């Protein structure tokens, strides 16, 4: 079913339940072992991060979409990422979302009831409709 309860939405949606996932990272250099990172991280961030660990100068590789999140992983600092773009091609058509900080613009697809912005619950990481 692709359920990611208690997060809203599921597989193939741009709600948190469809795009948020867990990851595991280990290093003896982690300042706060067992910590949880609630900052914006995207799969494209792994390449520049692993390249940094391997001492590769990514500036020689051209335009890279990801950002180095090593300081986020080791010291739980905020990432430099300010937005994430999501796009899904579904049986019902294309649906896209642009998340900028705590705001998310959704275009296309069927959004369903209660899909408007709720000022009282503007932090998307806690959205559990």
Coordinates of C-alpha atoms in Angstrom, one line a residue:
X1 CA 0.0 0.0 0.0
X2 CA 3.0 2.3 0.3
X3 CA 1.8 3.7 3.7
X4 CA 4.2 5.8 5.7
X5 CA 1.8 6.4 8.7
X6 CA 1.6 8.7 10.6
X7 CA 2.8 11.0 7.8
X8 CA 0.3 12.3 5.3
X9 CA 0.2 10.6 1.9
X10 CA 2.0 7.5 0.6
X11 CA 3.9 6.1 -2.3
X12 CA 3.6 8.2 -5.5
X13 CA 2.5 11.4 -3.7
X14 CA 4.4 14.6 -2.9
X15 CA 3.1 14.7 0.7
X16 CA 5.6 13.9 3.4
X17 CA 4.4 10.2 3.5
X18 CA 5.4 9.8 -0.1
X19 CA 8.8 11.5 -0.1
X20 CA 10.2 11.4 3.4
X21 CA 12.3 8.4 4.3
X22 CA 14.9 7.2 6.8
X23 CA 18.6 6.9 6.3
X24 CA 21.5 5.5 8.3
X25 CA 25.0 7.0 8.6
X26 CA 27.8 5.8 10.8
X27 CA 31.1 7.4 11.7
X28 CA 33.2 7.4 14.8
X29 CA 33.5 11.2 14.3
X30 CA 29.8 11.8 15.0
X31 CA 29.5 14.4 17.8
X32 CA 26.1 13.3 19.0
X33 CA 25.5 9.5 18.3
X34 CA 21.9 8.5 18.0
X35 CA 20.7 11.9 16.9
X36 CA 17.9 12.5 14.4
X37 CA 18.3 15.0 11.6
X38 CA 15.1 16.8 10.7
X39 CA 16.7 19.1 8.1
X40 CA 16.1 19.0 4.4
X41 CA 18.3 16.4 2.8
X42 CA 17.9 15.0 -0.8
X43 CA 19.4 11.9 -2.4
X44 CA 21.5 14.1 -4.6
X45 CA 23.3 15.3 -1.4
X46 CA 25.0 11.9 -0.9
X47 CA 27.4 12.4 -3.9
X48 CA 29.1 15.6 -2.8
X49 CA 29.1 14.4 0.8
X50 CA 30.8 11.1 0.0
X51 CA 33.2 12.9 -2.4
X52 CA 34.1 15.3 0.5
X53 CA 34.9 12.3 2.7
X54 CA 37.1 10.9 0.0
X55 CA 38.9 14.3 -0.4
X56 CA 37.6 14.8 -4.0
X57 CA 37.4 18.4 -5.1
X58 CA 33.9 18.5 -6.5
X59 CA 34.4 21.9 -8.1
X60 CA 36.3 20.1 -10.8
X61 CA 33.3 17.9 -11.7
X62 CA 31.1 20.7 -13.1
X63 CA 27.6 21.6 -11.9
X64 CA 26.4 19.3 -9.2
X65 CA 22.8 19.4 -7.8
X66 CA 23.6 18.1 -4.3
X67 CA 25.1 19.9 -1.3
X68 CA 27.7 18.6 1.1
X69 CA 25.8 17.5 4.3
X70 CA 28.8 16.2 6.2
X71 CA 28.6 18.9 8.9
X72 CA 24.9 18.1 9.2
X73 CA 25.7 14.4 9.7
X74 CA 28.6 14.8 12.1
X75 CA 27.6 17.9 14.0
X76 CA 23.9 18.2 13.4
X77 CA 24.3 21.6 11.8
X78 CA 21.7 23.0 9.4
X79 CA 22.2 22.1 5.7
X80 CA 22.8 24.8 3.1
X81 CA 19.8 23.4 1.2
X82 CA 16.9 25.8 1.1
X83 CA 14.6 24.0 -1.4
X84 CA 13.8 20.6 -2.8
X85 CA 11.9 19.9 -6.0
X86 CA 9.9 16.7 -6.4
X87 CA 8.3 15.3 -9.5
X88 CA 6.2 12.1 -10.1
X89 CA 4.7 10.8 -13.2
X90 CA 1.6 8.8 -12.1
X91 CA -1.3 7.1 -13.9
X92 CA -3.4 10.2 -13.2
X93 CA -0.8 12.5 -14.7
X94 CA 2.2 14.5 -13.4
X95 CA 2.4 15.9 -9.9
X96 CA 5.2 18.2 -8.7
X97 CA 6.1 20.0 -5.5
X98 CA 8.5 22.7 -4.7
X99 CA 9.4 22.9 -1.0
X100 CA 11.1 26.1 0.1
X101 CA 11.9 26.0 3.9
X102 CA 8.5 25.1 5.5
X103 CA 6.4 26.0 2.5
X104 CA 5.3 23.6 -0.2
X105 CA 3.8 24.5 -3.6
X106 CA 2.0 21.5 -5.2
X107 CA 1.0 21.5 -8.9
X108 CA -1.0 18.8 -10.7
X109 CA -2.7 15.7 -9.6
X110 CA -5.6 15.3 -7.2
X111 CA -4.9 17.0 -3.9
X112 CA -8.0 15.9 -2.0
X113 CA -9.6 17.5 1.0
X114 CA -7.7 19.7 3.5
X115 CA -4.9 20.3 0.9
X116 CA -4.6 24.0 1.5
X117 CA -1.9 25.7 3.6
X118 CA -2.6 25.6 7.3
X119 CA -0.9 28.5 9.1
X120 CA -1.2 26.8 12.5
X121 CA 0.7 23.7 11.2
X122 CA 3.1 25.3 8.8
X123 CA 6.1 22.9 9.6
X124 CA 5.8 20.2 7.0
X125 CA 7.9 17.7 8.9
X126 CA 5.2 17.4 11.6
X127 CA 2.2 17.2 9.2
X128 CA 0.3 14.0 9.9
X129 CA -3.2 14.5 8.3

